[in-house]
Amino acid sequence: MLSENFIKYLFVFSLSMVIVILLTPLFIKLAPRMGLMDTPDGRRIHKKVTPVGGGLVVFIAFSITCYLLHHHFLGNFDALVDSDWWHAFFTASTILIIVGLIDDRFGMPPLVKLAGQVITCSCLYFLSDYHINLLNIDLGFFGGLIFVLIWTIAIINAFNLIDGLDGLCSGLAMISATGLAVVFISRGSSGDALVCLALAGACIGFLFYNFSPAKVFLGDTGSMFLGFTLASISLYAGGKGSFFVILTTPFFIAGIPVIDTLLAIWRRSIRKTLAKRQGLPAIKVMQADKDHLHHRLLNYGFTQRYVALLLYAINIIMVCVGLTFVLFSELAIGLFLIVILISIYLLIKYVLKVELLETYKLVAPNKTLHLHHLTPFFIGFYAMFDLLWIAISVWLANFIVLSGKVTFYSTEEWIFQLLLWESPVLLFLFSFKTYFKVWQASYFRDYLLLLLAILVGSTISMALFLSLNSGEEILLINKMSLFVLFSSIGITGIRMPYRFISEWGIDNVRGVNSYNILIYGAGAYGNLCLHECHLKQDGEGGMLNVVGFIDDNELLRNQYIHGKIVLGGLSELANIISKYSINEIIITYPKGDISNETFLHLKEIVHDKPIKVFKWDTLVKELIL
């Protein structure tokens, strides 16, 4: 039976792929006659006129395969996306394809395109007569409609926004569809898996012509269709699963596109506010820019192929993480916590630079606000927030661990559990004096104490529960893990926005609008000079940026001096100046320790560059070049 299933999986995948491979060359020839050609402009990456609207071929291949699947050879395969869903989906997706083709041919205002998406999603909901039952909660007719609209339109536009690089959108959709297929196979929904494989086959067939250098583009026709298809399948088939399936569905269908969309909304909203504050021309949230994830990677000098493959790899990792959650359910909670923490760090460190810089520009004018005058207000505010947030964390932890089942059977039980969870944590928060700190001027150790108070209090709570409920150790450990996660996110998150944005915003201003300094000499004098630069940096809002050191001692190369790297020696100076946009060089060697030959070589390197050269000697800095 397994071999028969495998053959059917392979057949559906191959059929869809072959149809696309055969039809795409015909579309490429017909596209100029239909006016479906994409002309390069300032925002687009490609350099030559290229056929657009190739998503029509993906739609045709997927539709033919699904028709044969549902009407001829589905057989005894179980499927939630059955023939009723297929008929509703085909009608709705046809409307979306028409909207996409019009947009690719003539262009379309964002609101008109959004209206077309609303009509498409509403049509799917009405024709399929599907009632949303989310975690045993019946949303009703209008509640279900609103949920479907929000979910589906969000995924549609996520894929629409990410489609700015050869092969990126179709490749990500292929990976996501394959991940969903594995989920459905593991749940015994083989028919749903076949539908996903039909989509994956169509995507990989299109990649033969769409991968860099692309011969044809998906266009809005294809990107919106792929997003709509994945959103519909996951909603109608995945929505019937457990809490962990619903929780991890975004990993399968739109991990990278959703992250890119959220960042775009954040970035453009801040820019809109800044433009309004400065009296500049209005910026719309829907206005396109060149700060998407793939644009940033291209700015690092990577090729389109490399960027696409890198984002494929990241998407595969996200799908694998999601698969782990689905297949191992509660046992994956520990991994879930680790992944969340690592993901947050990586996002902040490598991805959020543009958004944090924009946010820093927004809050920087208010950095003179003295919050210590409002300390009594904030003591009450933080205490009330913590009380409410801990209660929410208790409910969420129980809700997740018990997969949406009733967590408390009476009000008395709810109050009793709440007291056992909240009292120790609040007691330690008070004993660690977290309510008497000015969090605008907080340090890293303050947040460590905050997390320590939550962890110690939670451990005591768990010990109390273990003494009352023997035999539920694993369940309580899972609850505690989630409770610590949710409590930490809320309690630390409410206290850190200003400090966080200021610190990371300043770091991101450096190298963009900063004054870059290079210290020549990594000895004791260089250390003192670095300390002085740091003092000036704090006084000038972080606009001074010490890039690092140069030193002719080969043993110091690539070593770190108080966090600043020794980049090389005088022989590498020209390359260092070019790479880091150096504005100033400070020579810190004591008098007589730098030879005339070395000084003349330095002078020769910088003579035609707008760089100031200073001699620094025990807190006295003298301009010499």
XYZ file of C-alpha atoms in Angstrom:
625
model
C 0.000 0.000 0.000
C 2.927 2.265 0.773
C 4.393 1.758 -2.690
C 1.010 2.483 -4.284
C 0.746 5.713 -2.314
C 4.271 6.701 -3.251
C 3.585 6.113 -6.939
C 0.474 8.276 -6.736
C 2.385 11.041 -4.944
C 5.113 10.927 -7.582
C 2.603 10.857 -10.438
C 0.689 13.928 -9.237
C 3.904 15.871 -8.602
C 5.343 14.944 -12.002
C 2.128 15.615 -13.927
C 1.851 19.161 -12.610
C 5.551 19.810 -13.202
C 5.491 18.505 -16.800
C 2.434 20.578 -17.720
C 4.213 23.751 -16.569
C 7.444 22.818 -18.364
C 5.536 22.274 -21.626
C 3.274 25.333 -21.439
C 5.743 27.967 -20.204
C 7.709 28.309 -23.503
C 4.388 28.879 -25.297
C 3.451 31.572 -22.781
C 6.858 33.265 -23.202
C 6.160 33.564 -26.945
C 2.597 34.838 -26.465
C 3.343 37.299 -23.633
C 4.591 40.148 -25.913
C 1.402 39.940 -28.013
C -0.707 40.218 -24.835
C 1.349 43.134 -23.549
C 2.531 41.134 -20.552
C 6.094 42.469 -20.468
C 7.920 43.862 -17.442
C 10.125 46.875 -18.168
C 13.028 47.581 -15.757
C 12.858 50.705 -13.587
C 14.652 52.134 -10.565
C 13.132 49.662 -8.087
C 13.359 46.473 -10.125
C 16.461 44.307 -10.141
C 16.332 42.860 -13.657
C 17.989 44.729 -16.512
C 15.997 43.666 -19.574
C 12.365 43.492 -20.643
C 10.965 40.131 -19.487
C 7.600 38.376 -19.900
C 5.414 38.670 -16.796
C 2.223 36.932 -15.691
C 3.690 33.422 -15.858
C 1.600 32.537 -12.819
C -1.178 31.838 -15.332
C 0.709 28.701 -16.404
C 1.076 27.586 -12.762
C -2.667 28.092 -12.295
C -3.515 26.047 -15.394
C -1.214 23.169 -14.426
C -2.472 23.085 -10.840
C -6.102 23.263 -11.971
C -5.758 20.416 -14.481
C -3.976 18.228 -11.936
C -6.520 18.939 -9.193
C -9.421 18.279 -11.571
C -8.021 14.866 -12.472
C -7.179 14.240 -8.840
C -10.639 14.955 -7.456
C -12.703 13.495 -10.309
C -10.729 10.507 -11.564
C -7.940 9.042 -9.467
C -8.231 10.273 -5.889
C -9.765 6.918 -4.986
C -9.870 6.107 -1.307
C -7.405 8.802 -0.347
C -8.675 10.845 2.615
C -8.899 14.585 1.988
C -10.401 17.576 3.760
C -9.816 19.662 0.624
C -12.341 17.575 -1.280
C -14.174 18.160 -4.567
C -16.488 20.751 -2.940
C -13.459 22.707 -1.838
C -11.923 22.299 -5.297
C -14.970 23.724 -7.112
C -15.127 26.713 -4.739
C -11.382 27.225 -4.945
C -11.305 27.075 -8.757
C -14.015 29.733 -9.059
C -12.390 32.019 -6.487
C -8.850 31.601 -7.838
C -10.074 32.359 -11.373
C -11.239 35.746 -10.105
C -7.833 36.337 -8.511
C -6.021 35.318 -11.702
C -8.051 37.857 -13.673
C -7.191 40.573 -11.125
C -3.509 39.604 -11.332
C -3.424 39.637 -15.141
C -5.037 43.074 -15.261
C -2.488 44.332 -12.738
C 0.427 42.833 -14.699
C -0.870 44.271 -17.977
C -2.122 47.729 -17.013
C -1.194 48.287 -13.373
C -3.741 48.624 -10.595
C -4.106 50.916 -7.552
C -3.434 49.052 -4.269
C -6.972 49.563 -2.958
C -8.520 48.178 -6.142
C -6.244 45.138 -5.963
C -7.164 44.697 -2.300
C -10.852 44.814 -3.245
C -10.225 42.026 -5.758
C -8.564 39.964 -3.040
C -11.510 40.505 -0.692
C -13.959 39.372 -3.382
C -11.823 36.284 -4.063
C -11.601 35.239 -0.411
C -15.284 35.934 0.231
C -16.225 33.854 -2.797
C -14.179 30.923 -1.494
C -15.831 31.154 1.924
C -19.399 31.414 0.626
C -19.102 28.695 -2.020
C -17.326 26.168 0.197
C -19.839 26.580 3.042
C -17.021 25.980 5.482
C -17.423 26.861 9.157
C -14.275 27.778 11.050
C -13.870 25.774 14.232
C -10.629 26.958 15.780
C -9.457 24.953 18.788
C -12.996 23.792 19.507
C -14.266 27.365 19.316
C -16.990 27.919 16.709
C -16.460 31.396 15.279
C -19.891 31.491 13.649
C -20.669 32.655 10.123
C -19.416 36.256 10.288
C -16.579 35.448 12.674
C -15.427 32.750 10.270
C -15.676 35.150 7.331
C -13.542 37.772 9.090
C -10.967 35.148 10.080
C -10.751 33.774 6.536
C -10.374 37.271 5.068
C -7.610 38.288 7.466
C -5.712 34.998 7.188
C -5.943 34.603 3.411
C -5.332 38.233 2.418
C -2.313 38.383 4.745
C -0.704 35.340 3.082
C -1.579 36.572 -0.428
C 0.157 39.899 0.151
C 3.097 38.290 1.937
C 3.927 36.292 -1.196
C 3.140 39.282 -3.379
C 5.700 41.433 -1.536
C 8.452 38.803 -1.497
C 8.273 38.346 -5.278
C 11.147 40.662 -6.165
C 13.920 38.252 -7.062
C 14.334 35.591 -9.752
C 12.941 32.289 -8.509
C 12.376 33.448 -4.925
C 8.583 33.365 -4.647
C 8.093 30.135 -6.592
C 10.951 28.433 -4.715
C 9.627 29.404 -1.288
C 6.125 28.270 -2.266
C 7.497 24.924 -3.446
C 9.284 24.370 -0.107
C 6.207 25.401 1.872
C 3.891 23.139 -0.138
C 6.253 20.196 0.352
C 6.341 20.849 4.106
C 2.543 20.901 4.264
C 2.437 17.659 2.278
C 4.649 15.958 4.883
C 2.358 17.197 7.654
C -0.724 15.790 5.934
C 0.994 12.458 5.226
C 1.927 12.161 8.903
C -1.709 12.824 9.853
C -3.089 10.323 7.354
C -4.609 13.017 5.099
C -3.115 11.605 1.910
C -5.529 13.436 -0.405
C -4.543 16.797 1.074
C -0.891 15.838 0.598
C -1.566 15.141 -3.087
C -2.992 18.636 -3.560
C 0.116 20.131 -1.934
C 2.378 18.031 -4.158
C 0.480 19.224 -7.221
C 1.317 22.797 -6.212
C 4.937 21.904 -5.430
C 5.307 20.228 -8.850
C 3.927 23.299 -10.630
C 6.351 25.543 -8.737
C 9.435 23.477 -9.478
C 8.409 23.212 -13.133
C 8.186 27.012 -13.296
C 11.594 27.338 -11.616
C 13.162 25.859 -14.754
C 12.366 29.191 -16.441
C 12.161 31.506 -13.434
C 15.454 30.849 -11.621
C 18.173 33.450 -12.224
C 18.572 34.561 -14.935
C 14.787 34.436 -15.311
C 13.168 34.009 -18.709
C 9.702 34.744 -17.306
C 8.245 36.218 -14.104
C 5.323 35.053 -11.994
C 3.974 38.589 -11.778
C 1.163 39.493 -9.396
C -0.835 36.809 -11.201
C 1.428 34.070 -9.871
C 2.548 35.449 -6.504
C -1.022 36.138 -5.381
C -2.204 32.751 -6.638
C 0.546 30.895 -4.751
C -0.228 32.761 -1.536
C -3.967 32.185 -1.949
C -3.514 28.467 -2.635
C -1.255 27.835 0.364
C -3.477 29.912 2.656
C -6.603 28.056 1.499
C -5.117 24.556 1.838
C -3.628 25.243 5.263
C -6.836 26.853 6.509
C -9.234 24.180 5.303
C -7.051 21.148 5.987
C -4.596 22.320 8.640
C -7.202 24.154 10.705
C -8.675 20.829 11.758
C -5.467 19.812 13.521
C -4.187 20.173 17.059
C -2.990 23.379 18.636
C 0.593 22.707 17.584
C -0.452 22.257 13.937
C -2.209 25.624 14.006
C 0.673 27.218 15.901
C 3.297 26.034 13.422
C 1.325 26.431 10.180
C 3.014 29.794 9.416
C 6.381 27.956 9.383
C 5.118 25.902 6.452
C 3.232 28.370 4.356
C 4.825 31.785 4.670
C 7.652 32.000 7.195
C 9.982 34.310 5.262
C 7.224 36.184 3.345
C 5.333 36.935 6.578
C 8.484 38.179 8.333
C 9.320 40.354 5.320
C 5.784 41.776 5.258
C 5.755 42.603 8.976
C 9.110 44.351 8.626
C 7.823 46.318 5.623
C 4.768 47.502 7.576
C 6.934 48.485 10.566
C 9.516 50.258 8.401
C 7.064 52.153 6.210
C 4.821 53.180 9.110
C 7.805 54.751 10.891
C 8.884 56.516 7.700
C 5.357 57.822 7.193
C 5.348 59.272 10.717
C 8.812 60.810 10.261
C 7.822 62.371 6.940
C 4.724 63.896 8.521
C 6.731 65.233 11.485
C 9.342 66.824 9.196
C 6.812 68.279 6.760
C 8.065 66.126 3.887
C 5.887 64.616 1.119
C 3.621 61.886 2.457
C 4.871 58.293 2.394
C 2.305 55.531 2.055
C 2.543 52.240 3.906
C 1.791 50.458 0.615
C 4.526 52.433 -1.191
C 7.238 50.099 -2.514
C 10.837 50.357 -1.325
C 14.145 48.519 -1.762
C 14.594 47.350 1.816
C 13.066 43.879 1.552
C 15.135 40.961 2.821
C 16.394 40.018 -0.634
C 17.365 43.631 -1.383
C 19.478 43.752 1.778
C 21.287 40.557 0.876
C 21.937 41.872 -2.630
C 23.421 45.019 -1.087
C 26.009 42.829 0.629
C 27.267 41.932 -2.840
C 25.628 38.517 -3.168
C 24.294 37.366 -6.534
C 20.604 36.716 -7.168
C 21.264 32.982 -7.286
C 23.078 33.005 -3.956
C 20.384 35.106 -2.250
C 17.615 32.836 -3.541
C 19.454 29.692 -2.399
C 20.198 31.240 1.005
C 16.532 32.125 1.585
C 15.537 28.640 0.378
C 17.853 27.172 3.023
C 16.383 29.364 5.761
C 12.865 28.431 4.696
C 13.781 24.719 4.746
C 15.084 25.117 8.305
C 11.837 26.817 9.336
C 9.798 24.027 7.751
C 11.881 21.387 9.545
C 11.342 23.138 12.864
C 7.614 23.253 12.179
C 7.620 19.557 11.294
C 9.329 18.765 14.588
C 6.596 20.574 16.510
C 3.839 18.760 14.643
C 5.353 15.276 14.846
C 6.530 15.417 18.456
C 3.880 17.712 19.925
C 4.480 18.388 23.635
C 7.992 16.904 23.585
C 9.015 19.803 21.330
C 8.202 22.539 23.833
C 11.817 22.759 24.997
C 12.997 23.043 21.383
C 10.308 25.659 20.806
C 11.749 27.847 23.589
C 15.289 27.490 22.246
C 14.228 28.290 18.667
C 12.281 31.363 19.807
C 15.265 32.763 21.719
C 17.754 32.057 18.922
C 15.388 33.491 16.306
C 14.887 36.695 18.294
C 18.648 37.137 18.639
C 19.328 36.497 14.945
C 16.528 38.837 13.872
C 17.859 41.646 16.041
C 21.499 41.036 15.157
C 21.249 40.596 11.392
C 17.774 41.504 10.103
C 16.228 44.427 11.994
C 18.977 46.978 11.346
C 16.959 49.154 8.969
C 13.796 49.053 11.108
C 15.683 49.823 14.328
C 17.481 52.701 12.654
C 14.167 54.187 11.511
C 12.642 53.682 14.969
C 15.662 55.293 16.590
C 15.176 58.358 14.390
C 11.586 58.507 15.623
C 12.356 58.297 19.350
C 15.701 60.122 19.381
C 14.154 63.629 19.721
C 12.497 62.451 22.939
C 15.653 61.061 24.557
C 15.858 64.029 26.997
C 12.607 62.969 28.663
C 13.346 62.349 32.355
C 11.254 59.387 33.391
C 12.475 59.480 37.001
C 10.030 62.347 37.620
C 7.245 59.841 36.871
C 8.621 57.036 39.096
C 5.504 56.753 41.354
C 3.320 56.409 38.272
C 5.523 53.723 36.759
C 5.698 51.730 39.996
C 1.916 51.349 39.866
C 1.875 50.835 36.115
C 4.493 48.082 36.121
C 2.915 46.331 39.106
C -0.543 46.290 37.493
C 0.865 45.205 34.154
C 2.865 42.370 35.727
C -0.191 41.175 37.666
C -2.306 41.067 34.514
C 0.428 39.611 32.298
C 1.261 36.801 34.699
C -2.434 35.856 34.780
C -2.468 35.750 30.974
C 0.750 33.682 30.968
C -0.788 31.151 33.357
C -3.821 30.749 31.118
C -1.734 30.510 27.937
C 0.628 27.915 29.412
C -2.285 25.715 30.485
C -4.103 26.262 27.204
C -1.116 25.193 25.078
C -0.026 22.215 27.169
C -3.579 20.855 27.270
C -4.092 21.558 23.510
C -7.041 23.890 23.961
C -8.987 21.826 26.484
C -10.715 23.329 29.514
C -7.893 24.291 31.863
C -9.878 25.181 34.984
C -13.117 23.564 36.117
C -14.220 26.281 38.556
C -13.530 29.881 39.506
C -12.085 28.721 42.833
C -9.576 26.459 41.075
C -8.585 29.290 38.701
C -8.010 31.715 41.613
C -6.076 29.094 43.577
C -3.729 28.272 40.669
C -3.314 31.945 39.857
C -2.245 32.728 43.410
C 0.268 29.891 43.418
C 1.794 31.055 40.132
C 1.691 34.826 40.722
C 2.602 35.236 44.400
C 6.202 33.887 44.309
C 7.055 35.750 41.100
C 5.663 39.085 42.329
C 7.368 38.584 45.701
C 10.772 38.174 44.073
C 10.147 41.060 41.670
C 9.577 43.294 44.693
C 12.471 41.846 46.692
C 14.843 42.464 43.752
C 13.631 46.112 43.709
C 12.591 45.931 40.059
C 9.735 48.389 40.699
C 12.096 51.127 41.910
C 14.413 51.279 38.902
C 14.446 53.919 36.187
C 14.267 51.544 33.237
C 15.216 54.274 30.774
C 18.693 54.175 32.335
C 18.788 50.417 32.880
C 21.743 48.095 32.359
C 22.052 44.525 31.176
C 22.331 43.267 34.773
C 18.944 44.836 35.579
C 17.258 42.629 33.006
C 19.186 39.610 34.257
C 17.817 40.255 37.761
C 14.350 40.582 36.271
C 14.643 37.208 34.525
C 16.162 35.654 37.647
C 13.200 36.811 39.728
C 10.777 35.231 37.255
C 12.745 31.974 37.107
C 13.163 31.602 40.890
C 9.533 32.499 41.548
C 8.333 30.053 38.881
C 10.510 27.277 40.318
C 8.973 27.789 43.747
C 5.486 27.744 42.203
C 6.233 24.464 40.440
C 7.573 22.956 43.674
C 4.309 23.892 45.403
C 2.262 22.304 42.620
C 4.378 19.141 42.668
C 3.692 18.733 46.374
C -0.045 18.956 45.651
C -0.165 16.986 42.361
C 2.138 13.998 42.321
C 2.489 12.059 39.067
C 2.194 15.138 36.814
C 5.867 16.082 36.672
C 6.188 16.246 32.860
C 2.981 18.242 32.540
C 4.089 20.758 35.184
C 7.560 21.117 33.647
C 5.966 21.934 30.282
C 3.630 24.438 31.942
C 6.493 26.060 33.813
C 8.642 26.302 30.670
C 5.912 28.094 28.757
C 4.988 30.228 31.768
C 8.595 31.403 32.158
C 8.772 32.161 28.413
C 5.529 34.172 28.278
C 6.176 35.961 31.582
C 9.717 36.903 30.559
C 8.629 38.235 27.168
C 5.924 40.461 28.650
C 7.586 41.617 31.876
C 10.947 42.433 30.278
C 9.393 43.609 27.017
C 7.326 46.359 28.676
C 10.445 47.775 30.338
C 12.979 47.691 27.543
C 11.595 49.411 24.383
C 13.248 52.795 24.896
C 16.609 51.421 25.987
C 16.545 48.720 23.359
C 15.742 51.083 20.480
C 18.298 53.634 21.656
C 21.115 51.098 21.992
C 20.456 49.227 18.751
C 19.458 52.391 16.912
C 22.766 54.027 17.773
C 24.628 50.902 16.655
C 22.863 51.067 13.312
C 23.471 54.796 12.890
C 27.169 54.003 13.053
C 28.448 53.284 9.584
C 25.484 55.128 8.020
C 25.704 58.686 9.354
C 28.598 58.238 11.806
C 32.117 59.600 11.993
C 34.425 56.599 11.591
C 37.723 56.562 13.479
C 40.713 54.230 13.066
C 43.319 53.995 15.842
C 46.916 53.390 14.761
C 48.604 51.493 17.595
C 46.964 48.820 19.758
C 49.194 49.179 22.830
C 48.537 50.896 26.158
C 48.178 54.325 24.526
C 45.709 52.893 22.040
C 43.612 51.531 24.909
C 43.524 54.948 26.593
C 42.605 56.622 23.316
C 39.785 54.115 22.784
C 38.457 54.891 26.271
C 38.448 58.627 25.506
C 36.636 58.016 22.202
C 33.974 56.016 24.046
C 33.432 58.895 26.476
C 33.021 61.342 23.601
C 30.786 58.867 21.795
C 28.339 58.799 24.730
C 28.329 62.581 24.854
C 27.609 62.941 21.148
C 24.757 60.441 20.901
C 26.880 57.588 19.586
C 27.827 59.328 16.326
C 31.552 58.634 16.839
C 32.396 55.113 15.743
C 35.764 53.523 16.432
C 36.037 50.981 13.622
C 39.085 49.257 15.102
C 42.879 49.339 15.254
C 45.775 48.945 12.875
C 49.141 47.823 14.224
C 52.324 46.648 12.563
C 52.757 43.856 15.111
C 51.741 40.712 13.215
C 50.917 38.897 16.480
C 48.076 41.349 17.200
C 46.323 40.912 13.856
C 42.658 39.822 14.209
C 42.902 40.142 18.000
C 40.267 42.135 19.920
C 41.164 45.046 22.200
C 38.184 45.909 24.415
C 35.805 44.741 21.695
C 37.608 46.430 18.776
C 39.492 44.292 16.265
C 43.036 44.849 15.011
C 42.312 44.963 11.271
C 45.867 44.733 10.020
C 48.958 46.837 9.553
C 49.967 49.883 7.556
C 50.223 47.798 4.379
C 46.447 47.108 4.548
C 45.495 50.710 5.391
C 44.315 51.669 1.900
C 41.876 48.753 1.745
C 40.654 49.423 5.305
C 39.978 53.088 4.473
C 37.960 52.093 1.419
C 36.020 49.335 3.152
C 35.047 51.216 6.326
C 34.785 54.819 5.015
C 37.347 56.123 7.509
C 37.073 59.820 8.427
C 39.905 60.076 10.950
C 43.117 58.244 11.915
C 44.596 58.688 15.379
C 48.264 57.766 15.862
C 48.789 56.631 19.448
C 52.453 55.567 19.378
C 54.552 57.487 21.951
C 56.970 60.103 20.636
C 59.846 58.547 18.772
C 58.171 55.144 18.362
C 57.002 55.781 14.783
C 59.706 56.215 12.155
C 59.836 58.947 9.533
C 59.592 56.270 6.832
C 56.354 54.929 8.344
C 54.940 58.435 8.707
C 55.749 59.293 5.085
C 54.122 56.048 3.919
C 50.992 56.941 5.923
C 51.002 60.441 4.447
C 51.261 59.001 0.931
C 48.235 56.739 1.512
C 45.912 59.507 2.789
C 47.164 62.513 0.814
C 44.324 62.439 -1.748
C 41.590 61.387 0.706
C 39.364 63.560 2.963
C 40.865 62.033 6.104
C 42.201 63.851 9.170
C 45.277 62.404 10.882
C 45.895 63.206 14.565
C 48.772 62.488 16.935
C 47.430 61.492 20.356
C 49.546 61.652 23.496
C 48.062 61.359 27.025
C 44.699 62.994 26.365
C 46.177 65.637 24.005
C 45.233 65.281 20.356
C 47.184 67.250 17.727
C 46.218 67.541 14.048
C 49.237 66.670 11.927
C 47.712 65.967 8.472
